Short mmCIF file of C-alpha atoms and ligand atoms in Angstrom, two decimals:
data_model
loop_
_atom_site.label_atom_id
_atom_site.label_comp_id
_atom_site.label_asym_id
_atom_site.label_seq_id
_atom_site.Cartn_x
_atom_site.Cartn_y
_atom_site.Cartn_z
CA MET A 1 -42.96 -64.50 -9.21
CA SER A 2 -43.18 -65.92 -12.67
CA ASN A 3 -42.89 -69.59 -13.46
CA PRO A 4 -39.96 -70.84 -11.33
CA GLU A 5 -39.23 -73.68 -13.78
CA GLN A 6 -38.37 -71.03 -16.33
CA SER A 7 -35.43 -69.82 -14.24
CA ARG A 8 -33.78 -73.24 -13.81
CA ARG A 9 -31.57 -75.45 -15.91
CA PRO A 10 -32.73 -79.03 -16.50
CA ASP A 11 -30.51 -80.16 -13.60
CA GLY A 12 -32.25 -77.72 -11.26
CA SER A 13 -29.43 -75.18 -11.03
CA THR A 14 -30.10 -71.53 -11.74
CA TYR A 15 -29.63 -70.08 -15.21
CA GLY A 16 -26.97 -67.43 -15.74
CA ASP A 17 -27.78 -63.73 -15.84
CA GLY A 18 -27.89 -63.48 -19.64
CA THR A 19 -30.40 -66.32 -19.94
CA ARG A 20 -32.53 -65.01 -17.10
CA CYS A 21 -32.67 -61.53 -18.65
CA VAL A 22 -33.62 -62.85 -22.08
CA HIS A 23 -36.40 -65.08 -20.73
CA ALA A 24 -37.66 -63.14 -17.71
CA GLY A 25 -41.40 -62.64 -17.74
CA LEU A 26 -42.03 -64.13 -21.19
CA PRO A 27 -45.26 -66.09 -21.63
CA GLU A 28 -45.24 -69.78 -22.57
CA PRO A 29 -44.54 -70.17 -26.30
CA VAL A 30 -47.69 -70.13 -28.45
CA PRO A 31 -47.27 -70.93 -32.17
CA GLY A 32 -48.00 -67.87 -34.24
CA GLU A 33 -47.57 -65.48 -31.30
CA PRO A 34 -44.54 -63.18 -30.69
CA PHE A 35 -41.94 -64.00 -28.01
CA LEU A 36 -42.84 -60.81 -26.15
CA PRO A 37 -46.43 -59.87 -26.99
CA GLY A 38 -46.91 -56.25 -27.99
CA PRO A 39 -48.28 -53.62 -25.63
CA VAL A 40 -51.96 -53.86 -24.77
CA PHE A 41 -53.50 -50.40 -25.01
CA ALA A 42 -56.75 -50.23 -23.11
CA ALA A 43 -58.37 -48.11 -20.44
CA PRO A 44 -61.49 -50.25 -19.91
CA TYR A 45 -61.80 -53.81 -21.24
CA HIS A 46 -64.94 -55.72 -22.22
CA LEU A 47 -66.55 -56.96 -19.04
CA ASP A 48 -68.48 -60.19 -18.70
CA PRO A 49 -72.06 -58.88 -18.56
CA VAL A 50 -73.03 -61.54 -16.03
CA GLY A 51 -69.85 -62.22 -14.00
CA GLY A 52 -68.57 -58.61 -13.92
CA PRO A 53 -64.94 -57.77 -13.04
CA GLU A 54 -64.32 -61.05 -11.21
CA ALA A 55 -64.87 -63.10 -14.38
CA ALA A 56 -61.83 -61.85 -16.37
CA PRO A 57 -58.28 -60.76 -15.42
CA ASN A 58 -58.55 -57.33 -17.04
CA GLY A 59 -61.20 -54.77 -16.12
CA TYR A 60 -59.63 -51.31 -15.98
CA GLY A 61 -56.14 -50.07 -16.81
CA ARG A 62 -55.23 -48.26 -13.59
CA PRO A 63 -55.27 -51.29 -11.28
CA ASP A 64 -53.81 -53.66 -13.84
CA ASN A 65 -52.62 -54.16 -17.39
CA PRO A 66 -51.31 -57.38 -19.02
CA THR A 67 -48.18 -55.70 -20.47
CA ARG A 68 -47.32 -54.31 -17.05
CA ARG A 69 -47.97 -57.70 -15.41
CA ARG A 70 -45.40 -59.30 -17.71
CA LEU A 71 -42.82 -56.62 -16.91
CA GLU A 72 -43.52 -57.09 -13.19
CA ALA A 73 -43.04 -60.84 -13.55
CA ALA A 74 -39.70 -60.19 -15.26
CA ILE A 75 -38.34 -57.71 -12.70
CA GLY A 76 -39.75 -59.82 -9.87
CA GLU A 77 -37.88 -62.82 -11.17
CA LEU A 78 -34.60 -60.89 -11.32
CA GLU A 79 -35.06 -59.35 -7.84
CA GLY A 80 -36.36 -62.59 -6.34
CA GLY A 81 -39.70 -61.23 -5.11
CA ASP A 82 -43.05 -59.87 -6.22
CA CYS A 83 -42.90 -56.59 -8.09
CA LEU A 84 -45.10 -53.56 -8.66
CA ALA A 85 -44.17 -51.20 -11.49
CA PHE A 86 -44.58 -47.44 -11.08
CA ALA A 87 -44.53 -44.38 -13.32
CA SER A 88 -41.04 -43.44 -12.09
CA GLY A 89 -38.52 -44.22 -9.38
CA GLN A 90 -39.79 -41.26 -7.33
CA ALA A 91 -43.35 -42.61 -7.61
CA ALA A 92 -42.15 -46.00 -6.30
CA ILE A 93 -40.07 -44.57 -3.44
CA THR A 94 -42.73 -42.10 -2.28
CA ALA A 95 -45.35 -44.87 -2.50
CA VAL A 96 -43.35 -46.96 -0.04
CA LEU A 97 -42.69 -44.01 2.29
CA LEU A 98 -46.32 -42.93 2.29
CA SER A 99 -47.85 -46.36 2.62
CA VAL A 100 -45.50 -47.51 5.42
CA LEU A 101 -45.05 -44.35 7.54
CA ARG A 102 -47.65 -42.86 9.88
CA PRO A 103 -47.52 -39.67 11.98
CA GLY A 104 -45.19 -40.24 14.92
CA ASP A 105 -43.08 -42.81 13.05
CA ARG A 106 -39.34 -42.32 12.62
CA VAL A 107 -37.56 -42.93 9.31
CA LEU A 108 -33.84 -43.04 8.52
CA LEU A 109 -32.74 -41.80 5.08
CA PRO A 110 -29.30 -41.40 3.48
CA THR A 111 -27.66 -37.96 3.65
CA ASP A 112 -25.89 -38.72 0.37
CA GLY A 113 -28.70 -40.43 -1.55
CA TYR A 114 -30.92 -39.30 -4.40
CA PHE A 115 -31.65 -35.68 -3.47
CA PRO A 116 -35.38 -35.47 -4.42
CA VAL A 117 -36.04 -38.19 -1.83
CA ARG A 118 -34.49 -35.95 0.83
CA GLY A 119 -36.55 -33.00 -0.41
CA PHE A 120 -39.72 -35.07 -0.25
CA ALA A 121 -38.89 -36.18 3.28
CA THR A 122 -38.16 -32.74 4.67
CA GLU A 123 -41.19 -31.15 2.98
CA THR A 124 -43.92 -33.78 2.93
CA LEU A 125 -42.99 -36.39 5.53
CA VAL A 126 -42.01 -33.87 8.20
CA GLY A 127 -45.22 -31.97 7.47
CA MET A 128 -47.16 -35.20 8.12
CA GLY A 129 -45.59 -35.59 11.55
CA VAL A 130 -42.99 -38.19 10.60
CA ARG A 131 -39.59 -37.80 12.27
CA VAL A 132 -36.90 -37.85 9.56
CA ASP A 133 -33.26 -38.52 10.40
CA PHE A 134 -30.39 -38.64 7.94
CA VAL A 135 -27.39 -40.98 8.05
CA PRO A 136 -24.42 -41.14 5.66
CA THR A 137 -24.55 -44.31 3.56
CA ALA A 138 -21.16 -45.45 4.82
CA GLY A 139 -22.35 -45.02 8.43
CA PRO A 140 -22.00 -45.09 11.34
CA TYR A 141 -25.69 -46.00 11.83
CA PRO A 142 -27.31 -45.01 15.13
CA ALA A 143 -29.27 -47.41 17.35
CA LEU A 144 -32.42 -48.32 15.42
CA ASP A 145 -34.81 -48.63 18.37
CA GLY A 146 -38.00 -46.71 17.69
CA VAL A 147 -37.27 -46.53 13.96
CA ARG A 148 -40.08 -47.74 11.66
CA LEU A 149 -38.20 -47.73 8.36
CA VAL A 150 -34.57 -47.53 7.25
CA LEU A 151 -34.12 -46.62 3.59
CA VAL A 152 -30.61 -47.04 2.24
CA GLU A 153 -29.20 -46.46 -1.20
CA THR A 154 -26.19 -48.62 -2.01
CA PRO A 155 -24.12 -47.73 -3.96
CA ALA A 156 -25.30 -44.20 -3.20
CA ASN A 157 -25.89 -41.79 -6.06
CA PRO A 158 -23.72 -39.83 -6.78
CA GLY A 159 -20.95 -40.40 -4.18
CA LEU A 160 -20.78 -44.22 -4.60
CA ASP A 161 -20.44 -45.09 -0.92
CA VAL A 162 -21.95 -48.45 0.02
CA CYS A 163 -23.38 -50.08 3.13
CA ASP A 164 -23.62 -53.67 4.29
CA VAL A 165 -27.26 -54.63 3.60
CA ALA A 166 -27.18 -57.99 5.41
CA GLU A 167 -25.76 -56.45 8.58
CA LEU A 168 -28.26 -53.58 8.52
CA ALA A 169 -31.14 -56.00 7.93
CA VAL A 170 -30.21 -57.93 11.08
CA ARG A 171 -29.94 -54.71 13.10
CA ALA A 172 -33.20 -53.29 11.69
CA HIS A 173 -35.15 -56.47 12.38
CA ALA A 174 -33.76 -56.77 15.90
CA ALA A 175 -35.11 -53.26 16.56
CA GLY A 176 -38.48 -53.96 14.89
CA ALA A 177 -37.69 -51.74 11.90
CA LEU A 178 -38.12 -52.44 8.20
CA LEU A 179 -35.24 -52.16 5.75
CA ALA A 180 -35.78 -50.84 2.22
CA VAL A 181 -32.93 -50.68 -0.32
CA ASP A 182 -32.80 -48.39 -3.34
CA ASN A 183 -31.31 -50.76 -5.92
CA THR A 184 -31.23 -48.30 -8.83
CA THR A 185 -27.49 -48.05 -9.31
CA ALA A 186 -26.72 -51.73 -8.77
CA THR A 187 -29.73 -53.23 -10.62
CA PRO A 188 -30.91 -56.73 -9.61
CA LEU A 189 -27.96 -58.25 -11.48
CA GLY A 190 -25.56 -56.26 -9.32
CA GLN A 191 -27.14 -57.24 -6.02
CA ARG A 192 -30.35 -58.81 -4.74
CA PRO A 193 -31.25 -56.95 -1.53
CA LEU A 194 -34.13 -59.33 -0.72
CA ASP A 195 -31.64 -62.23 -0.61
CA LEU A 196 -29.52 -60.10 1.76
CA GLY A 197 -32.45 -59.70 4.16
CA ALA A 198 -34.05 -56.41 3.04
CA ASP A 199 -37.84 -56.22 3.34
CA LEU A 200 -38.36 -54.00 0.33
CA VAL A 201 -36.51 -53.00 -2.82
CA VAL A 202 -37.30 -49.65 -4.40
CA ALA A 203 -35.69 -48.51 -7.63
CA SER A 204 -35.75 -46.31 -10.65
CA GLY A 205 -35.99 -48.37 -13.82
CA THR A 206 -35.16 -45.21 -15.75
CA LYS A 207 -31.43 -45.83 -15.39
CA ALA A 208 -29.36 -48.95 -16.11
CA LEU A 209 -32.26 -51.40 -15.72
CA THR A 210 -33.80 -50.28 -19.00
CA GLY A 211 -30.73 -48.38 -20.21
CA HIS A 212 -31.95 -46.74 -23.43
CA SER A 213 -32.61 -43.25 -22.01
CA ASP A 214 -36.10 -43.27 -23.50
CA LEU A 215 -38.49 -43.89 -20.61
CA LEU A 216 -39.18 -43.34 -16.93
CA LEU A 217 -40.04 -46.26 -14.70
CA GLY A 218 -39.93 -47.29 -11.08
CA TYR A 219 -40.66 -50.41 -9.09
CA VAL A 220 -41.11 -51.85 -5.63
CA ALA A 221 -40.28 -55.49 -4.89
CA SER A 222 -40.84 -57.58 -1.79
CA ARG A 223 -41.46 -61.14 -0.61
CA CYS A 224 -43.97 -59.94 1.96
CA ALA A 225 -47.59 -59.58 0.81
CA GLU A 226 -48.51 -57.56 3.93
CA LEU A 227 -45.96 -54.95 2.83
CA LEU A 228 -46.77 -55.01 -0.86
CA ASP A 229 -50.59 -54.93 -0.61
CA PRO A 230 -50.79 -51.39 0.82
CA VAL A 231 -48.27 -50.25 -1.83
CA ARG A 232 -50.50 -51.73 -4.53
CA SER A 233 -53.57 -49.96 -3.09
CA TRP A 234 -51.56 -46.76 -2.94
CA ARG A 235 -50.64 -47.10 -6.61
CA THR A 236 -54.21 -47.85 -7.63
CA THR A 237 -55.67 -44.92 -5.72
CA THR A 238 -52.99 -42.40 -6.71
CA GLY A 239 -52.69 -43.68 -10.27
CA SER A 240 -48.88 -43.58 -10.42
CA ILE A 241 -48.66 -46.27 -13.11
CA PRO A 242 -46.35 -46.59 -16.12
CA SER A 243 -48.02 -46.59 -19.54
CA ALA A 244 -48.41 -49.88 -21.39
CA PHE A 245 -45.96 -48.68 -24.03
CA ASP A 246 -43.28 -47.76 -21.49
CA ALA A 247 -43.82 -51.07 -19.71
CA TRP A 248 -43.34 -52.89 -22.99
CA LEU A 249 -40.23 -50.88 -23.94
CA ALA A 250 -38.81 -51.62 -20.50
CA HIS A 251 -39.45 -55.34 -20.84
CA ARG A 252 -37.87 -55.39 -24.28
CA SER A 253 -34.82 -53.56 -22.92
CA LEU A 254 -34.37 -55.97 -19.99
CA ALA A 255 -33.29 -58.72 -22.37
CA THR A 256 -29.93 -56.99 -22.91
CA LEU A 257 -29.29 -55.97 -19.29
CA ASP A 258 -26.54 -58.53 -18.75
CA LEU A 259 -24.70 -57.47 -21.92
CA ARG A 260 -25.07 -53.77 -21.25
CA LEU A 261 -23.86 -54.03 -17.65
CA ALA A 262 -20.89 -56.15 -18.65
CA ARG A 263 -19.66 -53.51 -21.11
CA GLN A 264 -20.50 -50.57 -18.83
CA SER A 265 -18.64 -52.17 -15.95
CA ALA A 266 -15.59 -52.98 -18.10
CA ASN A 267 -15.59 -49.41 -19.44
CA ALA A 268 -15.85 -48.02 -15.91
CA ALA A 269 -12.88 -50.11 -14.76
CA ALA A 270 -10.77 -48.77 -17.63
CA VAL A 271 -11.99 -45.18 -17.24
CA ALA A 272 -11.47 -45.13 -13.46
CA GLY A 273 -7.92 -46.39 -13.95
CA ALA A 274 -7.20 -43.80 -16.66
CA LEU A 275 -8.67 -40.93 -14.63
CA ARG A 276 -6.48 -41.88 -11.70
CA SER A 277 -3.37 -41.24 -13.77
CA ARG A 278 -4.40 -37.65 -14.63
CA PRO A 279 -2.91 -34.94 -12.40
CA GLU A 280 -5.89 -32.58 -12.84
CA VAL A 281 -8.38 -35.24 -11.71
CA THR A 282 -8.95 -35.84 -8.00
CA GLY A 283 -11.26 -37.98 -5.90
CA VAL A 284 -11.83 -40.78 -8.42
CA ARG A 285 -14.44 -43.13 -6.99
CA TRP A 286 -15.46 -46.49 -8.39
CA PRO A 287 -16.41 -49.30 -5.99
CA GLY A 288 -14.51 -51.81 -8.14
CA LEU A 289 -11.09 -50.20 -7.49
CA PRO A 290 -9.37 -52.31 -4.80
CA ASP A 291 -8.34 -49.23 -2.82
CA ASP A 292 -11.74 -47.52 -3.08
CA PRO A 293 -13.37 -47.05 0.36
CA SER A 294 -16.43 -48.96 -0.95
CA TYR A 295 -14.43 -51.93 -2.22
CA PRO A 296 -14.49 -54.24 0.85
CA VAL A 297 -18.29 -54.17 1.23
CA ALA A 298 -19.03 -53.90 -2.49
CA SER A 299 -16.84 -56.84 -3.43
CA ALA A 300 -18.48 -59.02 -0.77
CA GLN A 301 -22.05 -57.92 -1.41
CA MET A 302 -22.29 -57.13 -5.11
CA ARG A 303 -22.16 -59.51 -8.03
CA ARG A 304 -20.91 -56.79 -10.38
CA VAL A 305 -19.92 -53.16 -10.09
CA PRO A 306 -21.99 -50.60 -12.00
CA GLY A 307 -20.64 -48.40 -14.79
CA VAL A 308 -20.78 -45.16 -12.81
CA VAL A 309 -17.54 -43.37 -11.88
CA SER A 310 -17.28 -40.12 -9.98
CA PHE A 311 -14.40 -37.66 -9.86
CA ASP A 312 -13.55 -34.01 -9.40
CA LEU A 313 -12.20 -31.62 -12.04
CA GLY A 314 -11.73 -28.76 -9.59
CA ASP A 315 -14.20 -26.21 -10.93
CA ALA A 316 -17.26 -25.77 -13.10
CA ASP A 317 -15.33 -24.20 -15.99
CA ARG A 318 -13.01 -27.15 -16.44
CA VAL A 319 -15.99 -29.51 -16.41
CA ALA A 320 -17.64 -27.37 -19.10
CA ARG A 321 -14.48 -27.39 -21.24
CA PHE A 322 -14.12 -31.15 -20.79
CA LEU A 323 -17.71 -31.73 -21.91
CA THR A 324 -17.39 -29.31 -24.82
CA HIS A 325 -14.29 -31.04 -26.14
CA SER A 326 -15.47 -34.60 -25.72
CA ARG A 327 -17.16 -36.16 -28.73
CA LEU A 328 -18.43 -39.30 -27.01
CA VAL A 329 -19.43 -38.05 -23.57
CA PHE A 330 -22.83 -36.38 -23.67
CA ALA A 331 -23.62 -33.77 -21.06
CA ALA A 332 -26.74 -35.18 -19.45
CA THR A 333 -28.20 -36.07 -16.12
CA SER A 334 -29.46 -39.57 -15.33
CA PHE A 335 -27.11 -42.53 -15.84
CA GLY A 336 -26.91 -46.19 -16.76
CA GLY A 337 -27.72 -45.70 -20.45
CA LEU A 338 -26.09 -46.99 -23.62
CA HIS A 339 -24.41 -43.64 -24.23
CA THR A 340 -21.64 -42.38 -21.98
CA THR A 341 -22.88 -39.28 -20.16
CA ALA A 342 -21.45 -36.93 -17.57
CA ASP A 343 -23.19 -34.64 -15.15
CA ARG A 344 -21.82 -31.88 -12.97
CA ARG A 345 -24.00 -32.65 -9.98
CA ALA A 346 -23.66 -29.31 -8.17
CA GLN A 347 -25.75 -27.72 -10.92
CA TRP A 348 -28.74 -29.78 -9.69
CA GLY A 349 -28.31 -28.93 -6.03
CA ASP A 350 -26.46 -32.07 -4.87
CA ASP A 351 -24.30 -31.37 -1.85
CA VAL A 352 -20.99 -31.87 -3.70
CA SER A 353 -18.14 -29.61 -4.83
CA ALA A 354 -18.49 -27.46 -7.97
CA GLY A 355 -16.16 -29.65 -10.05
CA PHE A 356 -17.71 -33.00 -9.02
CA VAL A 357 -18.65 -35.12 -12.04
CA ARG A 358 -20.73 -38.29 -12.21
CA LEU A 359 -19.68 -40.14 -15.33
CA SER A 360 -21.90 -42.94 -16.53
CA CYS A 361 -20.08 -45.29 -18.88
CA GLY A 362 -22.07 -46.47 -21.86
CA VAL A 363 -21.44 -49.41 -24.13
CA GLU A 364 -19.04 -47.74 -26.57
CA ASP A 365 -15.74 -49.49 -27.32
CA THR A 366 -13.38 -49.09 -24.39
CA ALA A 367 -10.45 -47.89 -26.51
CA ASP A 368 -12.59 -45.20 -28.16
CA LEU A 369 -13.85 -43.98 -24.82
CA LEU A 370 -10.36 -43.81 -23.31
CA ALA A 371 -9.00 -41.93 -26.32
CA ASP A 372 -11.90 -39.47 -26.24
CA LEU A 373 -11.65 -38.85 -22.51
CA GLY A 374 -7.90 -38.33 -22.70
CA ALA A 375 -8.21 -35.84 -25.55
CA ALA A 376 -11.06 -33.95 -23.87
CA LEU A 377 -9.12 -33.68 -20.61
CA ASP A 378 -6.04 -32.46 -22.50
CA ALA A 379 -8.13 -29.83 -24.25
CA ALA A 380 -9.79 -28.81 -20.97
CA GLY A 381 -6.34 -27.88 -19.62
C1 PLP B 1 -33.03 -41.54 -10.61
C2 PLP B 1 -33.10 -42.10 -9.25
C3 PLP B 1 -34.31 -42.14 -8.56
C4 PLP B 1 -35.57 -41.54 -9.12
O1 PLP B 1 -35.98 -42.18 -10.27
P1 PLP B 1 -36.90 -41.49 -11.41
O2 PLP B 1 -37.19 -42.61 -12.32
O3 PLP B 1 -36.11 -40.38 -12.01
O4 PLP B 1 -38.11 -40.97 -10.71
C5 PLP B 1 -34.32 -42.71 -7.31
N1 PLP B 1 -33.21 -43.23 -6.76
C6 PLP B 1 -32.03 -43.20 -7.39
C7 PLP B 1 -30.83 -43.79 -6.73
C8 PLP B 1 -31.93 -42.63 -8.65
O5 PLP B 1 -30.75 -42.59 -9.26
#
């Protein structure tokens, strides 16, 4: 973790989210130097001719890079653990699965989670002799005896079901299993799984964490060196590292995370309410709606609700008309960015109905978004 004094007020209490995001991972002020030093582009660095690699922090870019270290300090501070940055969320998740699981092990994965993780499990993990079982995020969870790793995704993408991380952590540990939480949708400002008892956090930084739709990033965080060391070796030997420039862009973007999430969440609350009042819209899901099935657990476990809303427009054609007529909602996959986007998930192979839409609220003005959505739905018929 980075300097703990940096995340405290003078009276010892913890800084608020906005302050923590602005300051996370920044070096001590040096007159004449920038707040966030620019990216360091280097494959090899000058080595000490006598002392060799041990004599200086930087030797070669695959194991380490100073720009990446600063980003890792920042994310680690927000998650409350040590962090390793990866080239993408998939790189981070597969690194954990492959460095923890051995032939004969049993892993539990969400039926309704990020679909490429399921594809990886049924192709690669099963082929390695790992037993893969799937559980819906909302449960019920089976007995965990004999399970090596439970990976949950809460809220799950795209269905937005949630699970109780603290309760699962107790059950996993009692059975000798590890618990990993995919924190992509929530971000570390939405929930801190390590505080709730999870052993590992995995996430895509491509989404709301960095939020500008201009880079791919992933990370793994943990408080346990015995878990993180093999993941670090895995990253070094497979080379699944983010570039220095992407690491720098990500760190720069983190500073506004609190502001972006606040607007996205407020927009989602308004949009979910408005969608509910439309007769042609069914199945509106947003964990912040008091009668949403996710609400009881989400409101107890999460510090804020993400800007992602899901709903059903009945069929693919109406979704297409809605997207064609909207001026502010971009048709795009991914989510968590500054721009409001919508994605008909069935077109990517998600196990959802043809008219199912995942709408990711951006940071546009709420009134503009509501007016645009209303007009686009009217035009879609
Ligand atoms: C996008 C996503 C991933 C994969 O992240 P990439 O950066 O695209 O590799 C993993 N988990 C969840 C929940 C995601 O939404």
